[in-house]
Amino acid sequence: MKNEKGQALVEFIIILPVTLILMFCVIDFARVISLRSDLESITQDATILLESGKTKEDIERELDLNGANLNIEIKGEYVDVKTSKEIKPITPGFSYILKDVFNVEVSRVIRNE
């Protein structure tokens, strides 16, 4: 009976790092999904403004980009609108396994009219 007293504590100490790393991974994944959603919204608004005749400078002034990069390329009869932003993961040790910065990019192609 005396040998089993610290068993729960030892199990907790063994499981705690794994649980924390999983929690940080879930948070990082949620941050990337949230950023992608924000970039989708910015790209949609930029295409609407571009179709209404605004220039890139006008669009950047009108939209709140929050540090995102807006790139507008005219390719013949199509216009490619891209927004991108880098996000740094908060998971400890993640940069040793994968990249230390993720680049999230959203693109939309519309007809050049």
PDB file of C-alpha atoms in Angstrom:
ATOM      1  CA  MET A   1       0.000   0.000   0.000  1.00  0.00           C
ATOM      2  CA  LYS A   2       2.819   2.464   0.809  1.00  0.00           C
ATOM      3  CA  ASN A   3       4.498   1.894  -2.581  1.00  0.00           C
ATOM      4  CA  GLU A   4       1.339   2.999  -4.444  1.00  0.00           C
ATOM      5  CA  LYS A   5       1.116   6.440  -2.792  1.00  0.00           C
ATOM      6  CA  GLY A   6       3.264   8.258  -5.348  1.00  0.00           C
ATOM      7  CA  GLN A   7       2.014   6.297  -8.356  1.00  0.00           C
ATOM      8  CA  ALA A   8      -0.582   8.912  -9.369  1.00  0.00           C
ATOM      9  CA  LEU A   9       1.999  11.686  -9.104  1.00  0.00           C
ATOM     10  CA  VAL A  10       4.492   9.793 -11.284  1.00  0.00           C
ATOM     11  CA  GLU A  11       1.801   9.060 -13.887  1.00  0.00           C
ATOM     12  CA  PHE A  12       0.775  12.723 -13.874  1.00  0.00           C
ATOM     13  CA  ILE A  13       4.373  13.853 -14.378  1.00  0.00           C
ATOM     14  CA  ILE A  14       4.787  11.417 -17.283  1.00  0.00           C
ATOM     15  CA  ILE A  15       1.544  12.483 -19.008  1.00  0.00           C
ATOM     16  CA  LEU A  16       1.788  16.264 -18.378  1.00  0.00           C
ATOM     17  CA  PRO A  17       4.394  17.142 -21.088  1.00  0.00           C
ATOM     18  CA  VAL A  18       2.549  15.137 -23.737  1.00  0.00           C
ATOM     19  CA  THR A  19      -0.742  16.791 -22.808  1.00  0.00           C
ATOM     20  CA  LEU A  20       0.782  20.277 -22.890  1.00  0.00           C
ATOM     21  CA  ILE A  21       2.405  19.720 -26.287  1.00  0.00           C
ATOM     22  CA  LEU A  22      -0.889  18.415 -27.699  1.00  0.00           C
ATOM     23  CA  MET A  23      -2.686  21.444 -26.269  1.00  0.00           C
ATOM     24  CA  PHE A  24      -0.184  23.848 -27.853  1.00  0.00           C
ATOM     25  CA  CYS A  25      -0.487  22.017 -31.196  1.00  0.00           C
ATOM     26  CA  VAL A  26      -4.273  22.392 -31.114  1.00  0.00           C
ATOM     27  CA  ILE A  27      -3.903  26.105 -30.304  1.00  0.00           C
ATOM     28  CA  ASP A  28      -1.430  26.567 -33.187  1.00  0.00           C
ATOM     29  CA  PHE A  29      -3.771  24.776 -35.571  1.00  0.00           C
ATOM     30  CA  ALA A  30      -6.664  26.998 -34.447  1.00  0.00           C
ATOM     31  CA  ARG A  31      -4.526  30.118 -34.939  1.00  0.00           C
ATOM     32  CA  VAL A  32      -3.674  29.077 -38.510  1.00  0.00           C
ATOM     33  CA  ILE A  33      -7.348  28.350 -39.288  1.00  0.00           C
ATOM     34  CA  SER A  34      -8.381  31.716 -37.810  1.00  0.00           C
ATOM     35  CA  LEU A  35      -5.702  33.558 -39.788  1.00  0.00           C
ATOM     36  CA  ARG A  36      -6.770  31.810 -42.985  1.00  0.00           C
ATOM     37  CA  SER A  37     -10.365  32.883 -42.356  1.00  0.00           C
ATOM     38  CA  ASP A  38      -9.248  36.490 -41.810  1.00  0.00           C
ATOM     39  CA  LEU A  39      -7.195  36.396 -45.015  1.00  0.00           C
ATOM     40  CA  GLU A  40     -10.181  34.971 -46.938  1.00  0.00           C
ATOM     41  CA  SER A  41     -12.260  37.915 -45.742  1.00  0.00           C
ATOM     42  CA  ILE A  42      -9.565  40.444 -46.682  1.00  0.00           C
ATOM     43  CA  THR A  43      -9.142  38.842 -50.122  1.00  0.00           C
ATOM     44  CA  GLN A  44     -12.894  38.875 -50.741  1.00  0.00           C
ATOM     45  CA  ASP A  45     -13.127  42.547 -49.762  1.00  0.00           C
ATOM     46  CA  ALA A  46     -10.100  43.387 -51.922  1.00  0.00           C
ATOM     47  CA  THR A  47     -11.617  41.701 -54.988  1.00  0.00           C
ATOM     48  CA  ILE A  48     -14.894  43.564 -54.480  1.00  0.00           C
ATOM     49  CA  LEU A  49     -13.036  46.884 -54.226  1.00  0.00           C
ATOM     50  CA  LEU A  50     -10.861  46.002 -57.228  1.00  0.00           C
ATOM     51  CA  GLU A  51     -13.939  45.219 -59.322  1.00  0.00           C
ATOM     52  CA  SER A  52     -15.380  48.605 -58.356  1.00  0.00           C
ATOM     53  CA  GLY A  53     -12.349  50.331 -59.897  1.00  0.00           C
ATOM     54  CA  LYS A  54     -10.141  51.021 -56.869  1.00  0.00           C
ATOM     55  CA  THR A  55      -6.340  50.917 -57.121  1.00  0.00           C
ATOM     56  CA  LYS A  56      -4.079  48.769 -54.947  1.00  0.00           C
ATOM     57  CA  GLU A  57      -3.107  51.774 -52.816  1.00  0.00           C
ATOM     58  CA  ASP A  58      -6.774  52.691 -52.291  1.00  0.00           C
ATOM     59  CA  ILE A  59      -7.575  49.104 -51.304  1.00  0.00           C
ATOM     60  CA  GLU A  60      -4.671  48.943 -48.831  1.00  0.00           C
ATOM     61  CA  ARG A  61      -5.790  52.238 -47.282  1.00  0.00           C
ATOM     62  CA  GLU A  62      -9.421  51.174 -47.041  1.00  0.00           C
ATOM     63  CA  LEU A  63      -8.877  47.660 -45.661  1.00  0.00           C
ATOM     64  CA  ASP A  64      -7.400  46.808 -42.281  1.00  0.00           C
ATOM     65  CA  LEU A  65      -4.648  44.403 -43.383  1.00  0.00           C
ATOM     66  CA  ASN A  66      -3.196  43.792 -39.870  1.00  0.00           C
ATOM     67  CA  GLY A  67       0.284  43.219 -41.290  1.00  0.00           C
ATOM     68  CA  ALA A  68      -0.884  40.996 -44.143  1.00  0.00           C
ATOM     69  CA  ASN A  69       0.674  41.407 -47.578  1.00  0.00           C
ATOM     70  CA  LEU A  70      -1.651  42.208 -50.465  1.00  0.00           C
ATOM     71  CA  ASN A  71      -0.438  41.318 -53.955  1.00  0.00           C
ATOM     72  CA  ILE A  72      -2.422  42.046 -57.115  1.00  0.00           C
ATOM     73  CA  GLU A  73      -1.127  40.584 -60.399  1.00  0.00           C
ATOM     74  CA  ILE A  74      -2.706  41.232 -63.774  1.00  0.00           C
ATOM     75  CA  LYS A  75      -2.255  38.190 -66.034  1.00  0.00           C
ATOM     76  CA  GLY A  76      -3.847  38.992 -69.363  1.00  0.00           C
ATOM     77  CA  GLU A  77      -7.589  38.728 -68.961  1.00  0.00           C
ATOM     78  CA  TYR A  78      -7.349  37.568 -65.328  1.00  0.00           C
ATOM     79  CA  VAL A  79      -6.377  39.303 -62.097  1.00  0.00           C
ATOM     80  CA  ASP A  80      -4.815  37.278 -59.282  1.00  0.00           C
ATOM     81  CA  VAL A  81      -5.412  38.741 -55.811  1.00  0.00           C
ATOM     82  CA  LYS A  82      -3.272  37.214 -53.061  1.00  0.00           C
ATOM     83  CA  THR A  83      -3.017  37.955 -49.375  1.00  0.00           C
ATOM     84  CA  SER A  84      -0.426  36.342 -47.163  1.00  0.00           C
ATOM     85  CA  LYS A  85       0.878  36.587 -43.639  1.00  0.00           C
ATOM     86  CA  GLU A  86       3.444  34.725 -41.593  1.00  0.00           C
ATOM     87  CA  ILE A  87       2.558  33.214 -38.241  1.00  0.00           C
ATOM     88  CA  LYS A  88       4.989  31.884 -35.656  1.00  0.00           C
ATOM     89  CA  PRO A  89       3.889  28.736 -33.814  1.00  0.00           C
ATOM     90  CA  ILE A  90       3.823  28.810 -30.013  1.00  0.00           C
ATOM     91  CA  THR A  91       4.399  25.076 -29.547  1.00  0.00           C
ATOM     92  CA  PRO A  92       7.745  24.553 -27.788  1.00  0.00           C
ATOM     93  CA  GLY A  93      10.260  22.688 -29.934  1.00  0.00           C
ATOM     94  CA  PHE A  94       8.069  22.853 -33.023  1.00  0.00           C
ATOM     95  CA  SER A  95      10.726  24.762 -34.968  1.00  0.00           C
ATOM     96  CA  TYR A  96      13.093  21.802 -34.621  1.00  0.00           C
ATOM     97  CA  ILE A  97      10.612  19.461 -36.303  1.00  0.00           C
ATOM     98  CA  LEU A  98       9.110  21.761 -38.937  1.00  0.00           C
ATOM     99  CA  LYS A  99       9.599  25.365 -40.003  1.00  0.00           C
ATOM    100  CA  ASP A 100       9.701  28.034 -37.323  1.00  0.00           C
ATOM    101  CA  VAL A 101       7.331  30.284 -39.326  1.00  0.00           C
ATOM    102  CA  PHE A 102       4.239  29.324 -41.320  1.00  0.00           C
ATOM    103  CA  ASN A 103       3.263  31.360 -44.359  1.00  0.00           C
ATOM    104  CA  VAL A 104      -0.510  31.343 -44.794  1.00  0.00           C
ATOM    105  CA  GLU A 105      -1.622  32.489 -48.248  1.00  0.00           C
ATOM    106  CA  VAL A 106      -5.037  32.964 -49.807  1.00  0.00           C
ATOM    107  CA  SER A 107      -5.565  33.589 -53.508  1.00  0.00           C
ATOM    108  CA  ARG A 108      -8.531  34.564 -55.639  1.00  0.00           C
ATOM    109  CA  VAL A 109      -8.635  34.914 -59.432  1.00  0.00           C
ATOM    110  CA  ILE A 110     -11.156  37.188 -61.148  1.00  0.00           C
ATOM    111  CA  ARG A 111     -11.684  38.323 -64.735  1.00  0.00           C
ATOM    112  CA  ASN A 112     -10.040  41.582 -65.724  1.00  0.00           C
ATOM    113  CA  GLU A 113     -12.893  43.743 -66.977  1.00  0.00           C
TER     114      GLU A 113
END
